[in-house]
Amino acid sequence: MSDRDMFTQVLRSACAHALSHLAGAGRRPVHATTDLETLRRRFDRPLPEAGTDPLDVIDDLVRDAEGGIIGSTGGRFFGWVIGGTLPAALAADWLTSAWDQNAAIHACGPAEAVIEEVAGRWLKALFGLPPTASFAFVTGTQMAHLTCLGAARHRLLARAGWNVEEQGLAGAPPIGIITSSERHGSVERALRILGFGKRAITTLPCNDRGQLDPSGLEDAMEGRAHQPTIVLLQAGDLNIGAFDPFADLIPIAHRHDAWVHVDGAFGLWAAASPKHRHLLRGVELADSWTNDGHKWLNTPFDCGYAFVADADAHRGAFSHRTSYTMLVDGARDQIDWNPEWSRRGRGVATYAALRQLGRAGIADLVERSCVHARELTVRIGGLPGAEMVWEPTINQGLVRFLDPRPGATEADHDLRTDETIARITATGEAFFGGTTWQGKRCMRISVCNWQTSKEDVERAVAAARGVLGNLAPT
Ligand SMILES: *Cc1c(COP(=O)(O)O)cnc(C)c1O
C-alpha cells in the first residue's frame, strides 16, 4: 500500500468511527460503563515487537475504549465545568493534526502563527480587554495562570530592583499573594511551580455570595505597606460562578501597587452576553486574565488563554532566542509569549469556533446555558427530598439531597447527597459531580455544552425524579 493510500484508508476509518461515536451519544449512557480492570486488560498488551497495520491500530483502539469514553461531548453532561466541541472547532482540530505545524515560531508554521494572532485579538475584543494586552495560547487555565503569574513575578521584582530571570528567587524580596477562599486549586499549583510557596498566600474570607469584600482587601493591603503583592480575583468560581466586584477591588489593589490577576476560566465568557456582562464590570482594569476555550467556547481540549496588560513583563518573563531561531520581520513568534517550545497549533480550533458562532452565537450559547442551568437547579432542587442550595446567577447551580429520617444530621444529608449523585449518574441519563460548599456536600450543576437542549434538561430532571422516587429511606 502506498503511503498516500494508507493515509486515505486510516483517516476515512477514523472519520467513520468518530461519526458513529458522535451520532450514538443520545443512546449511550453518559457515564463510563467499563471498569478500570477491564480497560487495563484491554489496552495493556505486551510492548509490541513488530508493527501493526494502521487500520487495525485504529479499529482496536475504538473497540478497546468501548465503555471508557464518557459522554462529555453530549448535552446531558453537567459534571465539573466541561464543554463539548463545536463542529467547526473539531474539524479545525483535525486539520491542525494533519498540518502538524510546530507552532513555536512563525517560521515553523506561518499560517498558524497568523491565525493565532487574529484569534488573540478577537478574544480580547470579545472579553473587553485592552487591545494592547499580550496573550498566549496555552493548554488550559492552569498553564495560563503560570504564564500570567510569571509575568507578574517579573514586573513586581523588577520594580523592587530585582532581575528574577538573572538572579533567581533565592534572596529576592518576598511576593505576597492575596486571594479568596473560593480560588481554584490551579492557582495554588501555579504559585507552587513559580516558587512563591503556599505560605505566601493570605486567604481572605468571602461574603455569602462567594465574593471578596472591598474593606477586607483594603485592610489586607494596608498591612503589606507596598511590598510586592499579587491579588487574585475570580470571574466565575467553580461552585457557584461567583464574580468578585472588580470595579471596587482592582482600584484598591492598584492604589497599593499590587498586580491583579483574574481567573476567568469560564466566567470571562459572560462578557459576550449583554445580559450577563454587568458581572464583569471593571474586569478590564486588571493586569492579567485567564480563560479557557475548551470550556464554554466548546473547542476540543488543549485550549486555554493567558492575557497580560503589561506586554513587556510578559515578554520579559518568557521570550527566548537561539541561534537557530528563524526570525521573520514583523511576525509574532509564539515562543516569546508561551511557556512551551514545540507546541500544537492550538489557535486554529479557537479561530474556527469564533467564526462558527460569531458574537451573536456566543452570546446565545452563554445565555442558553444559563437558562438551562437555572431550570435544572430549580426543578431538581424542588423535587421531594431535594433542596436548592444555590440558584444560578450564571451557569453554575448547587442542589443538596436530604436524609428523610427524623433527627438526620448534616453528615447524614452529606451521605445522602453523594449517594443520590451516584444513583443519578448510574442511570446513564445525566452526569453530575459533587462538591463541598460552605461545609455541605452538594450536587454541582454546570452547563456549558453547546448541544444541551430543553429535551436534555427534561431527561436529566426525569432521571433525578426517578432516583428520588425510588430511594428507600436509609
Ligand atoms: C477549569 C478551571 C480552572 C483550570 O483550568 P484548566 O483548563 O483545567 O487548566 C481554573 N479555574 C477555574 C475557575 C476553572 O473553572
Coordinates of C-alpha atoms in Angstrom, one line a residue, residues 4-463:
R4 CA -1.0 8.0 0.4
D5 CA -3.4 5.1 0.3
M6 CA -2.6 4.4 3.9
F7 CA -3.5 7.9 4.9
T8 CA -6.7 7.8 2.9
Q9 CA -7.8 4.5 4.4
V10 CA -6.9 5.1 8.0
L11 CA -8.3 8.7 8.1
R12 CA -11.6 7.5 6.5
S13 CA -11.8 4.8 9.0
A14 CA -11.1 7.2 11.9
C15 CA -13.7 9.6 10.5
A16 CA -16.3 6.9 10.3
H17 CA -15.6 5.8 13.9
A18 CA -15.8 9.4 15.0
L19 CA -19.1 10.0 13.3
S20 CA -20.6 6.9 14.8
H21 CA -19.4 7.9 18.2
L22 CA -20.9 11.3 17.9
A23 CA -24.2 10.0 16.5
G24 CA -24.6 7.5 19.3
A25 CA -24.3 10.0 22.1
G26 CA -28.1 10.1 22.7
R27 CA -28.3 6.3 23.1
R28 CA -25.2 5.6 25.2
P29 CA -25.1 6.0 28.9
V30 CA -23.4 9.3 29.8
H31 CA -21.1 7.7 32.4
A32 CA -18.4 5.2 31.8
T33 CA -19.6 1.6 31.7
T34 CA -16.3 -0.2 31.6
D35 CA -14.3 -0.6 34.8
L36 CA -10.7 0.1 35.4
E37 CA -9.6 -3.5 35.4
T38 CA -11.2 -4.2 32.1
L39 CA -9.7 -1.1 30.4
R40 CA -6.3 -2.1 31.7
R41 CA -6.7 -5.7 30.5
R42 CA -7.8 -4.5 27.0
F43 CA -5.0 -1.9 26.4
D44 CA -2.1 -3.4 28.3
R45 CA -0.7 -5.6 25.6
P46 CA 2.9 -6.5 25.8
L47 CA 5.1 -3.8 24.2
P48 CA 4.8 -4.7 20.5
E49 CA 8.0 -6.0 18.8
A50 CA 6.5 -6.0 15.4
G51 CA 4.4 -3.3 13.8
T52 CA 0.6 -3.4 13.2
D53 CA -1.5 -2.4 10.3
P54 CA -2.6 1.2 11.0
L55 CA -6.2 0.3 10.2
D56 CA -6.1 -2.4 12.9
V57 CA -4.5 0.0 15.3
I58 CA -7.4 2.4 14.9
D59 CA -10.1 -0.4 15.0
D60 CA -8.6 -1.9 18.1
L61 CA -8.3 1.5 19.7
V62 CA -12.0 2.1 19.2
R63 CA -13.0 -1.4 20.3
D64 CA -10.8 -1.3 23.4
A65 CA -12.0 2.1 24.5
E66 CA -15.7 1.0 24.4
G67 CA -17.5 2.0 27.5
G68 CA -14.5 4.0 28.7
I69 CA -15.4 7.2 26.9
I70 CA -17.7 9.4 29.0
G71 CA -20.4 11.4 27.2
S72 CA -18.9 14.8 27.9
T73 CA -19.4 15.9 24.3
G74 CA -23.2 15.4 24.6
G75 CA -25.9 17.6 26.0
R76 CA -26.5 15.8 29.3
F77 CA -23.1 16.1 30.9
F78 CA -23.3 18.5 33.8
G79 CA -20.2 17.4 35.7
W80 CA -17.3 19.8 36.6
V81 CA -17.1 22.6 34.0
I82 CA -16.6 20.8 30.8
G83 CA -17.7 21.9 27.4
G84 CA -18.3 19.8 24.3
T85 CA -16.9 20.6 20.9
L86 CA -18.4 22.6 18.0
P87 CA -18.3 21.0 14.6
A88 CA -16.0 23.7 13.1
A89 CA -13.7 23.5 16.1
L90 CA -13.4 19.7 15.9
A91 CA -12.8 19.7 12.2
A92 CA -10.2 22.5 12.6
D93 CA -8.5 20.5 15.3
W94 CA -8.3 17.5 12.9
L95 CA -6.7 19.7 10.3
T96 CA -4.3 21.1 12.9
S97 CA -3.1 17.5 13.4
A98 CA -2.9 16.8 9.7
W99 CA -1.0 20.1 9.1
D100 CA 1.1 19.2 12.1
Q101 CA 2.9 22.5 12.4
N102 CA 5.3 23.2 15.2
A103 CA 3.7 26.4 16.5
A104 CA 6.8 27.5 18.4
I105 CA 7.7 30.3 16.0
H106 CA 6.2 32.0 12.9
A107 CA 8.8 30.5 10.5
C108 CA 7.8 27.0 11.6
G109 CA 4.1 27.5 10.7
P110 CA 3.3 30.9 9.2
A111 CA -0.4 30.4 8.7
E112 CA -0.9 29.0 12.2
A113 CA 1.0 31.9 13.7
V114 CA -1.2 34.4 11.9
I115 CA -4.4 32.5 12.8
E116 CA -3.3 32.7 16.5
E117 CA -2.5 36.4 16.2
V118 CA -6.0 37.1 14.8
A119 CA -7.8 34.8 17.3
G120 CA -6.0 36.5 20.2
R121 CA -7.2 39.9 19.0
W122 CA -10.7 38.6 18.6
L123 CA -10.7 37.2 22.1
K124 CA -9.5 40.5 23.6
A125 CA -12.3 42.3 21.8
L126 CA -14.9 39.8 23.0
F127 CA -13.8 40.0 26.6
G128 CA -13.4 43.8 26.5
L129 CA -9.8 43.6 27.5
P130 CA -7.2 46.3 26.5
P131 CA -6.3 45.9 22.8
T132 CA -2.7 46.4 23.7
A133 CA -2.7 43.4 26.1
S134 CA -0.4 40.5 25.1
F135 CA -1.6 36.9 25.0
A136 CA -0.6 33.3 24.8
F137 CA -2.5 30.2 23.7
V138 CA -1.7 27.5 26.3
T139 CA -3.0 24.1 27.3
G140 CA -5.6 25.5 29.7
T141 CA -6.2 27.9 32.5
Q142 CA -3.6 26.0 34.7
M143 CA -0.8 27.0 32.3
A144 CA -2.4 30.4 31.7
H145 CA -2.1 31.1 35.4
L146 CA 1.6 30.1 35.2
T147 CA 2.1 32.4 32.3
C148 CA 0.3 35.4 33.8
L149 CA 1.9 34.9 37.2
G150 CA 5.3 34.5 35.6
A151 CA 4.8 38.0 34.1
A152 CA 3.6 39.3 37.5
R153 CA 6.7 37.9 39.2
H154 CA 8.9 39.6 36.5
R155 CA 7.3 43.0 36.9
L156 CA 6.9 43.1 40.7
L157 CA 10.5 42.1 41.3
A158 CA 11.9 44.4 38.6
R159 CA 10.1 47.2 40.4
A160 CA 11.9 46.2 43.6
G161 CA 15.2 46.3 41.7
W162 CA 15.5 42.5 41.3
N163 CA 16.0 40.7 38.0
V164 CA 14.4 37.4 38.7
E165 CA 15.4 35.8 35.3
E166 CA 19.1 36.6 36.2
Q167 CA 19.1 36.3 39.9
G168 CA 16.5 33.7 40.6
L169 CA 14.2 33.8 43.6
A170 CA 16.6 33.0 46.4
G171 CA 17.2 36.2 48.3
A172 CA 14.5 38.1 46.3
P173 CA 12.1 40.4 48.0
P174 CA 9.2 38.1 49.0
I175 CA 6.0 38.5 47.0
G176 CA 2.7 38.2 48.9
I177 CA -0.4 36.7 47.4
I178 CA -3.9 37.8 48.5
T179 CA -6.8 35.8 47.4
S180 CA -10.2 34.4 48.5
S181 CA -11.1 31.1 50.0
E182 CA -13.0 30.2 46.8
R183 CA -9.9 30.2 44.5
H184 CA -9.4 27.3 42.1
G185 CA -6.7 24.8 43.0
S186 CA -4.9 25.5 39.8
V187 CA -3.9 29.0 41.1
E188 CA -2.1 27.4 44.1
R189 CA -0.4 25.0 41.8
A190 CA 0.9 27.8 39.5
L191 CA 2.2 29.6 42.6
R192 CA 3.9 26.5 43.8
I193 CA 5.6 25.9 40.5
L194 CA 6.8 29.5 40.2
G195 CA 8.4 29.2 43.6
F196 CA 6.2 31.6 45.6
G197 CA 5.4 29.0 48.1
K198 CA 2.0 28.3 49.6
R199 CA 3.0 30.2 52.7
A200 CA 3.0 33.4 50.7
I201 CA -0.8 33.1 50.3
T202 CA -3.1 35.2 52.5
T203 CA -6.7 33.8 52.2
L204 CA -9.4 36.3 52.8
P205 CA -13.0 35.2 53.6
C206 CA -15.8 35.7 51.1
N207 CA -19.3 37.0 51.7
D208 CA -22.2 34.6 51.4
R209 CA -22.2 35.2 47.6
G210 CA -18.7 33.9 47.2
Q211 CA -17.2 37.4 46.7
L212 CA -14.2 39.2 48.2
D213 CA -15.1 42.1 50.3
P214 CA -13.5 45.5 49.4
S215 CA -13.0 46.5 53.1
G216 CA -11.3 43.2 53.8
L217 CA -9.0 43.8 50.8
E218 CA -8.2 47.3 51.9
D219 CA -7.2 46.1 55.4
A220 CA -5.0 43.3 53.9
M221 CA -3.3 45.7 51.5
E222 CA -2.6 48.3 54.3
G223 CA -0.9 45.6 56.2
R224 CA 1.5 45.0 53.3
A225 CA 2.9 48.5 53.2
H226 CA 3.6 48.5 49.4
Q227 CA 5.6 45.2 49.5
P228 CA 5.3 43.3 46.2
T229 CA 1.8 41.8 46.1
I230 CA -0.4 39.9 43.7
V231 CA -4.2 40.0 44.2
L232 CA -6.0 37.0 42.7
L233 CA -9.6 37.6 41.8
Q234 CA -12.3 35.4 40.3
A235 CA -14.6 35.7 37.3
G236 CA -16.8 32.7 37.9
D237 CA -15.8 30.4 40.8
L238 CA -16.1 26.7 40.3
N239 CA -19.0 26.1 42.7
I240 CA -21.5 29.0 42.2
G241 CA -19.9 31.0 39.4
A242 CA -19.2 34.0 41.7
F243 CA -17.7 37.2 40.3
D244 CA -15.7 39.4 42.5
P245 CA -16.7 43.1 42.4
F246 CA -13.8 44.1 40.1
A247 CA -14.7 47.8 39.8
D248 CA -14.4 48.2 43.6
L249 CA -11.5 45.8 44.3
I250 CA -9.0 46.5 41.5
P251 CA -8.5 50.2 42.3
I252 CA -7.8 49.3 45.9
A253 CA -5.2 46.8 44.9
H254 CA -3.7 49.3 42.4
R255 CA -3.5 52.1 44.9
H256 CA -1.1 49.8 46.8
D257 CA 0.9 48.9 43.7
A258 CA -0.4 45.3 43.6
W259 CA -0.7 43.2 40.4
V260 CA -4.2 42.0 39.9
H261 CA -4.7 38.6 38.2
V262 CA -8.2 37.3 37.3
D263 CA -9.1 33.7 37.0
G264 CA -11.8 33.8 34.3
A265 CA -11.6 30.2 33.2
F266 CA -15.2 30.2 32.1
G267 CA -16.6 33.3 33.6
L268 CA -15.0 35.7 31.2
W269 CA -17.4 34.4 28.5
A270 CA -20.2 36.3 30.3
A271 CA -18.7 39.4 28.6
A272 CA -20.1 38.1 25.3
S273 CA -23.7 38.4 26.7
P274 CA -25.4 41.8 27.1
K275 CA -27.5 40.1 29.8
H276 CA -24.6 38.9 31.9
R277 CA -21.8 41.4 31.0
H278 CA -22.5 43.6 34.1
L279 CA -21.0 40.8 36.3
L280 CA -17.6 41.7 34.8
R281 CA -17.8 45.5 35.4
G282 CA -14.2 46.8 35.9
V283 CA -12.5 43.5 35.0
E284 CA -10.6 45.2 32.2
L285 CA -8.7 47.2 34.9
A286 CA -6.8 44.0 36.0
D287 CA -3.2 43.2 35.0
S288 CA -3.7 39.7 33.7
W289 CA -6.6 37.3 32.9
T290 CA -7.0 33.6 32.1
N291 CA -9.7 31.9 30.1
D292 CA -10.4 28.5 28.6
G293 CA -11.6 27.8 25.0
H294 CA -12.2 24.2 25.9
K295 CA -15.0 25.0 28.4
W296 CA -17.7 27.5 27.3
L297 CA -16.4 28.2 23.8
N298 CA -16.6 24.4 23.1
T299 CA -13.3 23.9 21.4
P300 CA -11.6 20.5 21.9
F301 CA -9.3 20.2 24.9
D302 CA -5.8 21.8 25.0
C303 CA -7.1 25.3 24.6
G304 CA -6.6 28.0 27.2
Y305 CA -5.6 31.6 27.0
A306 CA -3.4 34.0 29.0
F307 CA -3.7 37.8 28.6
V308 CA -1.3 40.3 30.2
A309 CA -1.9 44.1 30.2
D310 CA 1.9 44.7 30.5
A311 CA 3.2 43.1 27.4
D312 CA 6.8 43.9 28.3
A313 CA 6.5 42.0 31.6
H314 CA 5.0 39.0 29.7
R315 CA 7.8 39.0 27.1
G316 CA 10.4 39.7 29.7
A317 CA 9.4 36.5 31.6
F318 CA 9.0 34.2 28.6
S319 CA 10.9 35.3 25.5
H320 CA 13.6 33.1 24.2
R321 CA 16.0 33.2 21.3
T322 CA 18.5 30.7 20.0
S323 CA 21.0 30.8 17.1
Y324 CA 18.7 28.5 15.1
T325 CA 15.5 30.6 15.6
M326 CA 14.5 32.0 12.2
L327 CA 13.0 35.4 12.6
V328 CA 10.5 36.9 10.1
D329 CA 10.3 40.6 10.2
G330 CA 7.2 41.9 11.9
A331 CA 5.9 38.4 12.7
R332 CA 4.6 37.2 16.1
D333 CA 6.7 34.4 17.4
Q334 CA 4.7 32.3 19.9
I335 CA 7.8 31.4 21.9
D336 CA 8.1 35.0 23.1
W337 CA 4.8 34.6 25.0
N338 CA 4.4 30.8 25.7
P339 CA 6.0 28.6 28.3
E340 CA 6.4 25.8 25.7
W341 CA 8.9 25.4 22.9
S342 CA 7.5 22.9 20.3
R343 CA 3.7 23.1 20.6
R344 CA 0.4 22.3 18.9
G345 CA -1.1 24.9 16.7
R346 CA -3.9 25.4 19.1
G347 CA -5.1 28.7 17.7
V348 CA -6.8 27.0 14.8
A349 CA -9.7 25.5 16.8
T350 CA -10.3 28.7 18.6
Y351 CA -10.4 30.7 15.3
A352 CA -12.8 28.2 13.8
A353 CA -15.1 28.2 16.9
L354 CA -15.2 32.0 16.9
R355 CA -16.1 32.1 13.3
Q356 CA -18.8 29.4 13.6
L357 CA -20.6 31.2 16.4
G358 CA -19.8 34.9 15.9
R359 CA -20.5 37.3 18.7
A360 CA -24.2 36.6 18.5
G361 CA -23.8 32.9 18.6
I362 CA -21.5 33.1 21.7
A363 CA -24.0 35.4 23.4
D364 CA -26.7 32.9 22.6
L365 CA -24.7 29.9 23.8
V366 CA -23.9 31.7 27.1
E367 CA -27.5 32.8 27.7
R368 CA -29.0 29.4 26.8
S369 CA -26.6 27.6 29.1
C370 CA -27.6 29.9 32.0
V371 CA -31.3 29.3 31.3
H372 CA -30.7 25.5 31.3
A373 CA -28.6 25.7 34.5
R374 CA -31.3 27.6 36.3
E375 CA -34.1 25.3 35.1
L376 CA -32.1 22.2 36.1
T377 CA -31.3 23.6 39.6
V378 CA -34.7 25.0 40.4
R379 CA -36.5 21.8 39.2
I380 CA -34.2 19.2 40.7
G381 CA -33.9 21.3 43.9
G382 CA -37.7 21.4 44.0
L383 CA -38.2 17.6 44.0
P384 CA -39.2 15.9 47.2
G385 CA -36.1 15.1 49.2
A386 CA -34.0 17.8 47.5
E387 CA -33.1 21.3 48.4
M388 CA -31.7 24.1 46.2
V389 CA -28.5 25.4 47.7
W390 CA -27.5 27.9 45.0
E391 CA -29.8 29.3 42.3
P392 CA -27.5 30.0 39.3
T393 CA -26.5 33.6 38.6
I394 CA -24.8 32.2 35.5
N395 CA -24.3 28.6 34.5
Q396 CA -23.5 27.0 37.9
G397 CA -26.0 25.7 40.4
L398 CA -26.0 23.6 43.6
V399 CA -28.5 21.2 45.0
R400 CA -28.5 19.0 48.1
F401 CA -30.4 15.8 48.9
L402 CA -31.8 15.3 52.4
D403 CA -31.9 12.2 54.5
P404 CA -35.7 12.0 55.4
R405 CA -35.2 10.3 58.8
P406 CA -36.2 12.4 61.8
G407 CA -33.2 13.8 63.6
A408 CA -31.0 13.3 60.5
T409 CA -27.8 15.3 60.8
E410 CA -25.8 17.4 58.3
A411 CA -23.5 14.4 58.0
D412 CA -26.5 12.2 57.1
H413 CA -27.5 14.7 54.4
D414 CA -24.0 14.7 53.1
L415 CA -24.1 11.0 52.7
R416 CA -27.5 11.1 51.1
T417 CA -26.3 13.7 48.6
D418 CA -23.3 11.6 47.5
E419 CA -25.4 8.5 47.3
T420 CA -28.1 10.3 45.2
I421 CA -25.5 11.8 42.8
A422 CA -24.1 8.3 42.3
R423 CA -27.5 6.9 41.6
I424 CA -28.5 9.6 39.1
T425 CA -25.2 9.0 37.3
A426 CA -25.8 5.3 37.3
T427 CA -29.0 5.8 35.3
G428 CA -26.8 6.9 32.4
E429 CA -29.2 9.6 31.7
A430 CA -27.2 12.5 33.0
F431 CA -23.9 13.1 34.7
F432 CA -23.4 15.4 37.7
G433 CA -20.5 15.8 40.1
G434 CA -20.3 16.5 43.8
T435 CA -18.6 19.3 45.8
T436 CA -18.4 20.7 49.3
W437 CA -19.6 24.2 49.5
Q438 CA -19.8 26.2 52.8
G439 CA -19.2 22.9 54.6
K440 CA -22.0 21.0 52.9
R441 CA -21.9 18.2 50.3
C442 CA -23.8 19.4 47.2
M443 CA -24.5 18.2 43.7
R444 CA -23.0 20.6 41.2
I445 CA -24.9 21.5 38.1
S446 CA -22.8 23.1 35.4
V447 CA -24.0 23.8 31.9
C448 CA -21.5 24.8 29.2
N449 CA -22.2 22.4 26.3
W450 CA -23.5 24.0 23.1
Q451 CA -25.7 20.9 22.5
T452 CA -27.6 21.0 25.7
S453 CA -31.3 21.3 24.8
K454 CA -34.6 21.6 26.6
E455 CA -35.1 17.9 26.0
D456 CA -31.8 17.2 27.7
V457 CA -32.9 19.2 30.7
E458 CA -36.2 17.2 30.8
R459 CA -34.3 13.9 30.6
A460 CA -32.0 14.9 33.4
V461 CA -34.8 16.1 35.7
A462 CA -36.7 12.9 35.0
A463 CA -33.7 10.9 35.9

